[in-house]
XYZ file of C-alpha atoms in Angstrom:
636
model
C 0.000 0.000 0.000
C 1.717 3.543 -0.922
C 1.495 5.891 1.409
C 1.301 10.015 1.673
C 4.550 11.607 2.032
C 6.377 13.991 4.956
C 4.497 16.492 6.301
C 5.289 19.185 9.184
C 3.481 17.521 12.529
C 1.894 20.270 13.587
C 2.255 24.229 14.021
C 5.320 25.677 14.857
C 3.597 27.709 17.652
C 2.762 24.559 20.138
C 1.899 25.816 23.228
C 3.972 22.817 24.948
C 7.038 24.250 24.038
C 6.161 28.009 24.097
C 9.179 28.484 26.053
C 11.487 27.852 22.624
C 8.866 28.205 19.797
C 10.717 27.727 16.451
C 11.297 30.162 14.427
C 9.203 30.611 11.089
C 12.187 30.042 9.085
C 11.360 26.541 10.365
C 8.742 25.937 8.220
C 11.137 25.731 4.939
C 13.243 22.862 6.276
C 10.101 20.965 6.385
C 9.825 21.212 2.627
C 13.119 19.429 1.663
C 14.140 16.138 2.670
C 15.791 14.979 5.800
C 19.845 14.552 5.693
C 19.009 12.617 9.213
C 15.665 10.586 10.979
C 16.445 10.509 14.681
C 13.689 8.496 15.753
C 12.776 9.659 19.920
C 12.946 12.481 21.306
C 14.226 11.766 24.408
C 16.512 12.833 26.304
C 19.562 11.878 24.013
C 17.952 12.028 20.863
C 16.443 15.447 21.589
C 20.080 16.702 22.115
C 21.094 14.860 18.930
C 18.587 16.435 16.774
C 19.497 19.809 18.475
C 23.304 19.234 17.912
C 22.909 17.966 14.250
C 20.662 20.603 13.251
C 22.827 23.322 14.756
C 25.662 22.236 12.884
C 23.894 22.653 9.137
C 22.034 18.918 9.179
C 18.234 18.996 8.221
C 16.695 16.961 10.486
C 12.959 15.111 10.676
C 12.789 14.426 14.568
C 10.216 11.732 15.448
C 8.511 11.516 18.374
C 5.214 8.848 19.668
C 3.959 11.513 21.714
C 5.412 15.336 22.584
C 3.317 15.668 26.028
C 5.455 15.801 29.101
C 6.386 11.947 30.143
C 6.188 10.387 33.398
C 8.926 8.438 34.554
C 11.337 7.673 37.539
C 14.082 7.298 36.208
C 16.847 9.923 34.595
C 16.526 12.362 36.986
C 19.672 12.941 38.145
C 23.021 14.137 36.066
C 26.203 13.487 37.186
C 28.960 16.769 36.501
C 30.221 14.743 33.128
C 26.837 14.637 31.721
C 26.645 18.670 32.938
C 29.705 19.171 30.804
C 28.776 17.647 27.860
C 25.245 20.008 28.008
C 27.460 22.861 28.008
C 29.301 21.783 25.097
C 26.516 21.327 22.818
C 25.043 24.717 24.243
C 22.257 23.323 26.026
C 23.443 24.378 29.476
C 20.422 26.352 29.710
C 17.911 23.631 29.460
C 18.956 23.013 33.460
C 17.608 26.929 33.776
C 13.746 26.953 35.069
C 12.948 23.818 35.823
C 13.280 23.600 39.459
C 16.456 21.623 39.425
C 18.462 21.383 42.556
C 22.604 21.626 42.659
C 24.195 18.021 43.276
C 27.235 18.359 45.145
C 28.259 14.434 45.960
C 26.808 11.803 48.196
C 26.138 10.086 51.724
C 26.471 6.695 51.809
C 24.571 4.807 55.094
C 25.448 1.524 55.987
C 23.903 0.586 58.948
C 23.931 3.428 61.435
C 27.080 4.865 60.179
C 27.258 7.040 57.186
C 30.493 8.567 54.799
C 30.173 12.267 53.054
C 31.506 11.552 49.309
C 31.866 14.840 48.107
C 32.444 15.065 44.177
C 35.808 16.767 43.677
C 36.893 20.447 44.077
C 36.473 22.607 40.542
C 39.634 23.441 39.202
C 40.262 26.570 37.202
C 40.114 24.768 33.754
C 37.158 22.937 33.940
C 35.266 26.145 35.445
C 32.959 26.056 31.979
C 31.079 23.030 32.861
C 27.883 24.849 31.703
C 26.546 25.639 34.735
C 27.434 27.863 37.772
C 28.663 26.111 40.901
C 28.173 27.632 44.322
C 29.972 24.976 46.611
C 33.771 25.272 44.477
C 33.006 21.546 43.578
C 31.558 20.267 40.511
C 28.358 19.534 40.582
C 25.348 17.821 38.638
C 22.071 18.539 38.818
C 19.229 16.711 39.841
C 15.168 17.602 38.886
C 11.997 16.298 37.747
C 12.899 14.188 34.132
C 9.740 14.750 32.171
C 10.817 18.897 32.388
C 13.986 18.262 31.627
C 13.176 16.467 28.590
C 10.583 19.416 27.608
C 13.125 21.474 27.790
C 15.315 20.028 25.496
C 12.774 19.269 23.049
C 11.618 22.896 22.956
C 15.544 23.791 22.755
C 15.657 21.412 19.905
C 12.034 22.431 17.908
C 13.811 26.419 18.257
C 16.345 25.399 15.788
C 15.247 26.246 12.304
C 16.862 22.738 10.489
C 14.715 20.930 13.129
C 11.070 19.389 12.135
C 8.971 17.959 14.384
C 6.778 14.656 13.521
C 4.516 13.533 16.294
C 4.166 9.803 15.392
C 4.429 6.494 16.341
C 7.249 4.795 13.941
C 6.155 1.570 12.393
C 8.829 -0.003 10.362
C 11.871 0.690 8.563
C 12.002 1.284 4.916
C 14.689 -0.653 3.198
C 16.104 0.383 -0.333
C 14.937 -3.009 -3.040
C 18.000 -2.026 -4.718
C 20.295 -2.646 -1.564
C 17.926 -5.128 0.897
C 20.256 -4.402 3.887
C 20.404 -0.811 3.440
C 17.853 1.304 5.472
C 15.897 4.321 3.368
C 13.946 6.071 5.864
C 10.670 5.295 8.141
C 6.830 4.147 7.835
C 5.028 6.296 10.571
C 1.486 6.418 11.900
C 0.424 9.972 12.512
C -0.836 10.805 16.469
C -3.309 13.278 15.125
C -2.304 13.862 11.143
C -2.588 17.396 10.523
C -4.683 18.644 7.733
C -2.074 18.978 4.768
C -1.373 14.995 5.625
C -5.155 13.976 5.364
C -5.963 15.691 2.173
C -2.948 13.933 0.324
C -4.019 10.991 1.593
C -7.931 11.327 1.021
C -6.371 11.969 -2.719
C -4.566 8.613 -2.432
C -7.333 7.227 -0.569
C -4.966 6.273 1.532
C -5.596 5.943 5.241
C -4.499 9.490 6.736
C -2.892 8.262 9.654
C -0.095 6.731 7.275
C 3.127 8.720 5.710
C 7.040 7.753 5.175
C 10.104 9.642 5.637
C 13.162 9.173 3.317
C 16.874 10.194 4.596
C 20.381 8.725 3.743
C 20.801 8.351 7.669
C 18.199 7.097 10.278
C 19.274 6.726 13.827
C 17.058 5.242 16.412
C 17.160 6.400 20.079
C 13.887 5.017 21.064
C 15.058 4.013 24.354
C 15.365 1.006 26.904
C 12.248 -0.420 25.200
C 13.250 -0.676 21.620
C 11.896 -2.096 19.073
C 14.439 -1.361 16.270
C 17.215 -2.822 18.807
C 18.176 -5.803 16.701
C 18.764 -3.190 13.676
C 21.752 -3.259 14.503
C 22.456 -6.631 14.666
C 23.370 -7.082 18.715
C 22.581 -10.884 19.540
C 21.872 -10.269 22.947
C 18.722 -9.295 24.531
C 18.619 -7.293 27.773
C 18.337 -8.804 31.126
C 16.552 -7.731 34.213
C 18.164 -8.201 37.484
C 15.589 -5.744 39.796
C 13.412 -3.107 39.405
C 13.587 0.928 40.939
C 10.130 1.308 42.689
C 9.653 5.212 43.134
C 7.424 7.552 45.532
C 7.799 11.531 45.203
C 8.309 12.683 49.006
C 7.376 15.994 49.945
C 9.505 18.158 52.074
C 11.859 15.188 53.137
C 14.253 16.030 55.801
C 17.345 14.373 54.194
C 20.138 14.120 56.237
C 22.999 15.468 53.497
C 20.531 18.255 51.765
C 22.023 18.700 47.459
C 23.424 14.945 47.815
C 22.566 11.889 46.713
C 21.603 9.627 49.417
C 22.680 5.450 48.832
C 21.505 3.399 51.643
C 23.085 0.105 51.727
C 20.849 -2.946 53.200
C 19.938 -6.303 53.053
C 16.762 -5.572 51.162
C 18.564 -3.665 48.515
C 20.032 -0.535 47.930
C 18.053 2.664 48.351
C 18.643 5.559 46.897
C 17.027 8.982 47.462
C 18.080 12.751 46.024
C 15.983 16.077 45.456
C 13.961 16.566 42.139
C 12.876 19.884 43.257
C 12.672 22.761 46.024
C 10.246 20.466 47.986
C 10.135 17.058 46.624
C 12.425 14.062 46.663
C 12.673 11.128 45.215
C 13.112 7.596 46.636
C 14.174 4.655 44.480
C 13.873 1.411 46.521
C 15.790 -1.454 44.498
C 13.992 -5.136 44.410
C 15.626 -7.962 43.296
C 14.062 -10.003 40.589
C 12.614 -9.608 37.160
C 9.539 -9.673 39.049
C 8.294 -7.496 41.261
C 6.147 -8.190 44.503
C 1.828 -7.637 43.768
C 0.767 -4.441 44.624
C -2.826 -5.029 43.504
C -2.485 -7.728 46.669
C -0.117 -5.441 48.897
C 2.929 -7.660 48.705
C 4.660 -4.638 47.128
C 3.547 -2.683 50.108
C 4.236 -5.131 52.860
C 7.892 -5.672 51.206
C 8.786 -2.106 51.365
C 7.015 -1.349 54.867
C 8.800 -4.468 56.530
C 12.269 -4.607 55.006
C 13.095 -1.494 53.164
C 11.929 1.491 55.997
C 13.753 -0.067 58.713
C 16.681 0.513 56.863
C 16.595 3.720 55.765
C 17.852 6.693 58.351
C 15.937 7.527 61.128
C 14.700 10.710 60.262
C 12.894 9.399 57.064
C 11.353 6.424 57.934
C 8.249 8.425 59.137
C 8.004 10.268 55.834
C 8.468 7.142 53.336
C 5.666 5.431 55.255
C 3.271 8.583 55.597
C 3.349 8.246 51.480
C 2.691 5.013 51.454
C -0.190 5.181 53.527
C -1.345 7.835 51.335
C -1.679 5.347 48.825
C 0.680 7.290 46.479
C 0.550 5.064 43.149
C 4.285 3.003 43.542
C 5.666 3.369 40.105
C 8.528 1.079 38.596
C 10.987 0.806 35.886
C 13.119 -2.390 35.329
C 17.164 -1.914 35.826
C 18.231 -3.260 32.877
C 21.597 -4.416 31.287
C 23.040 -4.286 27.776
C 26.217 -4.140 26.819
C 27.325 -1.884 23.802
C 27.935 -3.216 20.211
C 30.019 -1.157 17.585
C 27.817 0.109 15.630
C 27.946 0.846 11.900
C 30.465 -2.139 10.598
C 27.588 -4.753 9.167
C 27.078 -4.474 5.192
C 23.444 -5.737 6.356
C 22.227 -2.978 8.271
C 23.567 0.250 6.346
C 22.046 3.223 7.243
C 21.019 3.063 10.463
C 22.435 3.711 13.792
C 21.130 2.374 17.426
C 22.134 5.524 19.968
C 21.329 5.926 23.392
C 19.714 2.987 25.716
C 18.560 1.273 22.578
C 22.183 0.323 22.054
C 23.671 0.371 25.955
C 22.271 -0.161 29.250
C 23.751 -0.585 32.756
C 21.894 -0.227 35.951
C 21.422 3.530 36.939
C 22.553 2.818 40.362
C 25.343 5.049 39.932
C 23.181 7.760 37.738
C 25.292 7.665 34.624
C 23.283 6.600 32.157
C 22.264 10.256 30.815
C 26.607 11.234 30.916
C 26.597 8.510 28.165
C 24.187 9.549 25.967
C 24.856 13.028 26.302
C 28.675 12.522 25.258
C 27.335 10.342 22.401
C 25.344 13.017 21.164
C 28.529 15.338 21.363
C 30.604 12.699 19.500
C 27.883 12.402 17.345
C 26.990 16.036 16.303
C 31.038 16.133 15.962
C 31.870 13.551 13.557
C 28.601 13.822 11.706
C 28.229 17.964 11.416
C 27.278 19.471 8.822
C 29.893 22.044 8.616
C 28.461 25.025 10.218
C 29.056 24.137 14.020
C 30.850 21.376 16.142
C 30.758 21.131 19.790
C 34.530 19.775 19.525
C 36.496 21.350 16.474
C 39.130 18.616 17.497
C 37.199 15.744 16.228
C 35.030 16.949 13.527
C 35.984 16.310 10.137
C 37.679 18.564 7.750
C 34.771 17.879 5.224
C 31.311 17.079 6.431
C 30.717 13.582 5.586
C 28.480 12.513 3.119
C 25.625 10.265 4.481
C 24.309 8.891 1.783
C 27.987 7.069 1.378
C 28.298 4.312 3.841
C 32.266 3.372 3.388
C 32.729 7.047 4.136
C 30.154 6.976 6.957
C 31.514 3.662 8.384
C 34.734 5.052 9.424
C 33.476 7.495 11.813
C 30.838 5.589 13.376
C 34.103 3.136 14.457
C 35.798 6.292 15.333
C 32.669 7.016 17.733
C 32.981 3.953 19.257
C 35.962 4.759 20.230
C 35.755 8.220 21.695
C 32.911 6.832 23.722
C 34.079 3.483 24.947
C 36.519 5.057 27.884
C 33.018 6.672 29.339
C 31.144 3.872 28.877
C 33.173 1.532 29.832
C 33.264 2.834 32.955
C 29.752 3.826 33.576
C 29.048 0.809 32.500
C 31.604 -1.548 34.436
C 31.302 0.926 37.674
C 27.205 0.126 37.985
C 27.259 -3.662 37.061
C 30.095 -4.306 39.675
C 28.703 -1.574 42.891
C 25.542 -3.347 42.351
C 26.280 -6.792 42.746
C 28.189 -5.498 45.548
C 24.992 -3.406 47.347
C 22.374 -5.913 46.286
C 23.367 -9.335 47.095
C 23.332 -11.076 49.840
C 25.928 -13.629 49.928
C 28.489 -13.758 52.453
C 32.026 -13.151 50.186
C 30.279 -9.865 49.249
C 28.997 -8.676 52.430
C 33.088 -8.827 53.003
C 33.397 -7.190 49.820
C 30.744 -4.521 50.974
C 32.245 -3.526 54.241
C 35.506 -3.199 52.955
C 34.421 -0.760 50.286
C 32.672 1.269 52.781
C 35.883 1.435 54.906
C 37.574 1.770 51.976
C 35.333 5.266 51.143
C 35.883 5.976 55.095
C 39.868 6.382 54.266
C 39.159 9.978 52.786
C 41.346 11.049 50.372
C 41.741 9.333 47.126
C 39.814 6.615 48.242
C 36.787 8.664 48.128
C 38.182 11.300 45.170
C 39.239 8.340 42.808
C 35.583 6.768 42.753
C 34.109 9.565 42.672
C 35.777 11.056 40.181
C 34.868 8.015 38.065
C 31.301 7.862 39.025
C 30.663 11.763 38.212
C 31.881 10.556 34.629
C 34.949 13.120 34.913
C 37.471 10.331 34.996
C 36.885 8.437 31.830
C 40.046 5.902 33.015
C 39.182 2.141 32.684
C 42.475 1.159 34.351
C 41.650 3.569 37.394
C 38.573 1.785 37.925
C 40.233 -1.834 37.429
C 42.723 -0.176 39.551
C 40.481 0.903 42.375
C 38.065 -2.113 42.451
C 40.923 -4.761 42.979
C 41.905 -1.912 46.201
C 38.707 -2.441 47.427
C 38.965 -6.348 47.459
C 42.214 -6.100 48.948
C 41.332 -3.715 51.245
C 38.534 -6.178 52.403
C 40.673 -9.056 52.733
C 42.999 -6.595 55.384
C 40.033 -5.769 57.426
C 39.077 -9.623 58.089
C 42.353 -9.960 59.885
C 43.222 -6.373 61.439
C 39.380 -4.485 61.978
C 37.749 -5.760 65.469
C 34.398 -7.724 64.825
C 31.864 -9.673 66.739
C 33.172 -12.851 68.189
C 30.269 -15.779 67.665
C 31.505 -17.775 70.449
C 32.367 -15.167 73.476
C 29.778 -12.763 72.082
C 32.548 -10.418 72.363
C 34.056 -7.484 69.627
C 37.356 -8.363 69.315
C 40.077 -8.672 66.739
C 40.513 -12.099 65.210
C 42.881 -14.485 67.130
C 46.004 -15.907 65.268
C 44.066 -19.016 65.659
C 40.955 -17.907 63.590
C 43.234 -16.972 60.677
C 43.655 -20.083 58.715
C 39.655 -19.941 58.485
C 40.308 -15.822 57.276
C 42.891 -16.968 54.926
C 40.222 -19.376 52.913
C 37.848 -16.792 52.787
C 40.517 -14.520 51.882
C 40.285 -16.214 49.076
C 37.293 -16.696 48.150
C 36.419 -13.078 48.699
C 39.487 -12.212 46.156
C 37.811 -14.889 43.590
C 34.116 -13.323 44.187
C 35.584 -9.908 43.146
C 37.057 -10.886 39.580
C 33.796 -13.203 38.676
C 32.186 -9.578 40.085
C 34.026 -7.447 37.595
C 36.054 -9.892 34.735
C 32.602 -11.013 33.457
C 31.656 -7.084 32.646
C 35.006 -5.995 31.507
C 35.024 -9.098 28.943
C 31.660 -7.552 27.922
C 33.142 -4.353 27.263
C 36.055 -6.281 25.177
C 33.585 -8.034 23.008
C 31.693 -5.322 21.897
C 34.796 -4.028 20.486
C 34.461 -6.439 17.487
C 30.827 -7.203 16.386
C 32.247 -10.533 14.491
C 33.961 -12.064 17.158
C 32.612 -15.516 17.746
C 30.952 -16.082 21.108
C 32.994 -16.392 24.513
C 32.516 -18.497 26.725
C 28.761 -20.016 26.765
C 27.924 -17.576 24.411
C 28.350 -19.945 21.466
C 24.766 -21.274 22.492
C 23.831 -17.463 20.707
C 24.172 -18.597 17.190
C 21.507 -18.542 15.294
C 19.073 -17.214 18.053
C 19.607 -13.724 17.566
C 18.061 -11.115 19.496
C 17.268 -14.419 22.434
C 20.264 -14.752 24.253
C 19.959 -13.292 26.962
C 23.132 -11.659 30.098
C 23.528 -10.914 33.502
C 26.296 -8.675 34.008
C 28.129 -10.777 31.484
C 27.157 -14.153 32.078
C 24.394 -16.074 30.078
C 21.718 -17.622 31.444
C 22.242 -21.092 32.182
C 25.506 -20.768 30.601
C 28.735 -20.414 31.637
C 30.865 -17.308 32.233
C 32.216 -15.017 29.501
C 36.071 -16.101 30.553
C 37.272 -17.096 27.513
C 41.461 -18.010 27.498
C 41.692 -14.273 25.372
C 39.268 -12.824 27.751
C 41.817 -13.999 30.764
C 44.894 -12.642 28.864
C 43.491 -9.659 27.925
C 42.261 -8.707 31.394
C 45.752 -9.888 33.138
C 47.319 -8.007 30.614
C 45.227 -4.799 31.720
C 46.133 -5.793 35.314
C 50.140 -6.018 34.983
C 49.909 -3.029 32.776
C 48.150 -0.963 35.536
C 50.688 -2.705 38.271
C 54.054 -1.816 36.048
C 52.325 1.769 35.205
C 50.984 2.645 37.901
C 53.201 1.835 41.041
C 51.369 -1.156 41.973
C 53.923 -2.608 44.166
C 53.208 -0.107 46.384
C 49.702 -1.922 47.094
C 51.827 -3.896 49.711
C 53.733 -1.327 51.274
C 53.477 0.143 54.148
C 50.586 2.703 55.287
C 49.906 5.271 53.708
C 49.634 8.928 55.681
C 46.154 9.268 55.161
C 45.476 5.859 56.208
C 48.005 6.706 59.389
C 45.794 9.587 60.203
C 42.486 7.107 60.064
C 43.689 5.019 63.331
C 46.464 2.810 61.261
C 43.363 0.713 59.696
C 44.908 0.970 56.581
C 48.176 -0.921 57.085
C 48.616 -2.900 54.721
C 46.875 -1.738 51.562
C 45.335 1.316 52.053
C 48.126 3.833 52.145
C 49.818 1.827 49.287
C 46.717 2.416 47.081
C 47.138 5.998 47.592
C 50.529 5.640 45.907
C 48.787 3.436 43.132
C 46.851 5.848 42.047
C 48.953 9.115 42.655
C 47.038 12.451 43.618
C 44.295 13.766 42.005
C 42.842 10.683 40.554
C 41.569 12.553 37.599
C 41.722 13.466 33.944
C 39.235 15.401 32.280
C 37.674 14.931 28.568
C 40.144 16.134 26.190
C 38.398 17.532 23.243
């Protein structure tokens, strides 16, 4: 059945996005035909369209529906994702929408609690976009369906920009080249009058119309349905869900932080969306969650999760619950990133965004990814007349409609983004298993990390650093991980604990340490099948072809089914192949050599001598590992 062809969505003066209404030079671009589809207009492919058609692109932005969403989740943006707003110009999208400074983050274990404070601003990196009032970077944390409008109302004010409110049926593929991709089929929300009439001429329905462009690129989120476009075997997994209430006028201990509660139920996590309301995600383990038609839900988060959370907000989590506030949820989903652009049987297209790459937005770093993929983006792909990073934009624009010329720089965007990513990515898989499981190697692992944080210094500016997304340094985070674990091994001999036999707290005898040194080591083996599983993730997706590892053979010819969980298969085995163990000890002995990491064994360091001598051992040595500062910024 033929169908009517682009039309404008709608007026140019929406009152939705009053704020930015488009110009009326807007209008023309609509008449010619797209250089680029970005299909969603979220969060990353709002900034996309914005970037490309800033930079000379004319771009047809697609959207299911342009009224404000709903949603829990991507509400808070770490000081990378801050900076990479600021270099695509969209700083001011934070401006007016009732978001609240970030400044770090409290961690609560139990009835103790550690300030980790994101790192001081230095003079150079004092154009993160956004004003700072504490001398530290900071993010920014606010309500994500306002956010979003004000990007997309930011994006609709460019003039190359049009706006298509529709729901995106298929792809169009070229007969002449089957595995090339020519544009979209789209069913209009409401079709707008110059759409019906060319389709009551057609008699075709009116709801129907196609878009044509040499480039489409989906970013239609963690739900996809254009995800195996790309050609990414594996499906993504579930390990828990976020449920969310909005609390109103919380009395958070750590005010412009983000609050991680560490428990047996789960981590919690809870940070300011506005002047008087706060979020609370409560983290449940499973792929399925609890009934709240039946009040399982309920009962789960009144029995185990308020106990655990600080004093002074049990009272208000359960007030909201016996409000009957709706409890909302989003699955925390993982998918690790593919290299996108290198198959002859999916030319022009590109998966962007969560559609490509998921991790679990424990550490809230999801939005720093897609942000700096929209910057890497707009740079390699700009039209000519703007680049948010001169450095890596072409000397000619490339042409789109040529995929060995495009091909090259979507491998050189792999690149740029894979030190990011890999860390966002490796950081969240590895803290959660740490904070959400209950298994007794990791509770080991889990107290030592939070003694580790306790340390000060670079123990608390290294992570941080990496979780803020402004140290894009895989081998810091291998670096600081393996710390941890040794760190957690020290404290079983050296830190006083709770004798079971003389009920006593004591320091473990000489006699209890053959027992300590087998779970020494078994603590040390839980930490690499933590981590190695991820970081051979990360090493896979470097080379689309590269014939499954591990128990990932059993993916062949079940594409799109097989499914992960933080890097191992599902009733498989774990993805360790022999390269995957020499490429990761090779990473290892390269940090050691580089790094200093003899040191690891030396003696205490002076911040660790200033912290009662807990250190000993490893503590003040990883100090030396990792030298001061801990931190490189984006070089661009």
């Amino acid at each position: 059945m033929s169908t009517t062809q682009h039309a404008p969505i709608r007026s140019p003066q929406d009152p939705r996005f009053a704020a930015h209404s488009p110009s009326s030079s807007s209008s023309s671009a609509s008449s010619s035909q797209p250089d680029v589809i970005v299909v969603g207009s979220g969060i990353v492919g709002s900034a996309l369209a914005y970037g490309l058609g800033r930079s000379g692109r004319n771009v047809a932005l697609v959207e299911r529906d342009f009224d404000e969403p709903d949603r829990i989740v991507g509400e808070l943006l770490q000081p990378g994702g801050v900076r990479a707003l600021g270099l695509l110009g969209l700083a001011d999208t934070l401006d007016g929408i009732d978001a609240v400074a970030v400044e770090g983050y409290q961690v609560f274990y139990g009835d103790r609690s550690v300030p980790i404070p994101y790192p001081d601003q230095k003079a150079e990196e004092s154009d993160l976009g956004v004003s700072s009032s504490s001398g530290r970077v900071e993010g920014r944390s606010f309500h994500h369906g306002k956010f979003v409008q004000s990007l997309r109302s930011r994006a609709l004010a460019q003039p190359n920009v049009t706006a298509y409110e529709a729901t995106v049926r298929d792809l169009i593929h070229d007969p002449k080249q089957p595995g090339k991709v020519a544009g979209i089929t789209a069913t209009w929300k409401a079709p707008p009058a110059a759409a019906a009439a060319a389709a009551a001429d057609t008699r075709d329905s009116p709801g129907s119309f196609e878009l044509r462009a040499p480039l489409t690129i989906v970013v239609d989120g963690c739900f996809s349905k254009f995800r195996r476009t790309h050609g990414s075997s594996i499906a993504p997994t579930v390990r828990s869900n976020f449920v969310g209430l909005e609390l109103e006028d919380a009395p958070l201990p750590a005010p412009h932080h983000g609050h991680v509660v560490l428990g047996k139920a789960g981590p919690v996590l809870l940070y300011q969306i506005g002047s008087h309301s706060t979020r609370i995600l409560i983290d449940v383990q499973g792929e399925k969650l609890p009934s709240a038609a039946k009040g399982e839900l309920q009962a789960h988060i009144r029995d185990k999760v308020i106990p655990q959370l600080p004093e002074q907000l049990r009272e208000c989590v359960l007030k909201e619950l016996d409000k009957g506030q709706r409890l909302r949820s989003m699955p925390n989903s993982f998918l690790p990133p593919s290299m996108q652009g290198q198959s002859d049987s999916a030319q022009g297209v590109v998966v962007v965004g969560d559609a490509m790459n998921m991790r679990h937005p424990l550490t809230g770093g999801g939005m720093s990814v897609g942000l700096w993929d929209a910057v890497h983006l707009t740079s390699l792909l700009s039209g000519g007349e703007w680049t948010p990073s001169p450095a890596r934009t072409p000397a000619r624009p490339v042409d789109l409609s040529d995929w060995s010329a495009l091909r090259p720089a979507l491998r050189q965007w792999h690149w740029y983004r894979k030190n990011l990513s890999s860390v966002i990515n490796i950081l969240a898989q590895a803290l959660y298993s740490l904070f959400g499981a209950d298994d007794a190697n990791l509770e080991v692992l889990r107290e030592g990390c939070f003694k580790y944080f306790e340390l000060g210094g670079e123990c608390v500016n290294g992570p941080v650093s990496l979780l803020s997304g402004l140290a894009p340094q895989p081998l810091l985070l291998v670096g600081h991980f393996f710390a941890v674990a040794l760190y957690s091994i020290y404290t079983l001999f050296t830190h006083p604990r709770l004798d079971a036999r003389s009920g006593k707290v004591a320091r473990p005898s000489l006699l209890a340490w053959p027992g300590l040194v087998w779970r020494s080591i078994m603590v040390f083996y839980t930490a690499c099948i933590v981590i190695l599983p991820v970081i051979a993730t990360e090493l896979k997706s470097n080379i689309p072809s590269l014939p499954g590892v591990g128990g990932a053979k059993a993916a062949v010819g079940t594409r799109g089914k097989a499914k992960m969980v933080d890097g191992t298969e599902v009733g498989g085995s774990m993805l360790m192949s022999y390269a995957t163990v020499v490429v990761t000890l090779a990473a290892v002995v390269l940090l050691y050599t580089r790094g200093g990491g003899a040191s690891v064994l030396g003696s205490a360091g002076s911040s660790a001598s200033s912290s009662g001598g807990a250190s000993g051992v490893v503590g003040g040595g990883a100090l030396r590992m990792f030298g001061s500062g801990g931190r490189k910024s984006f070089s661009l």
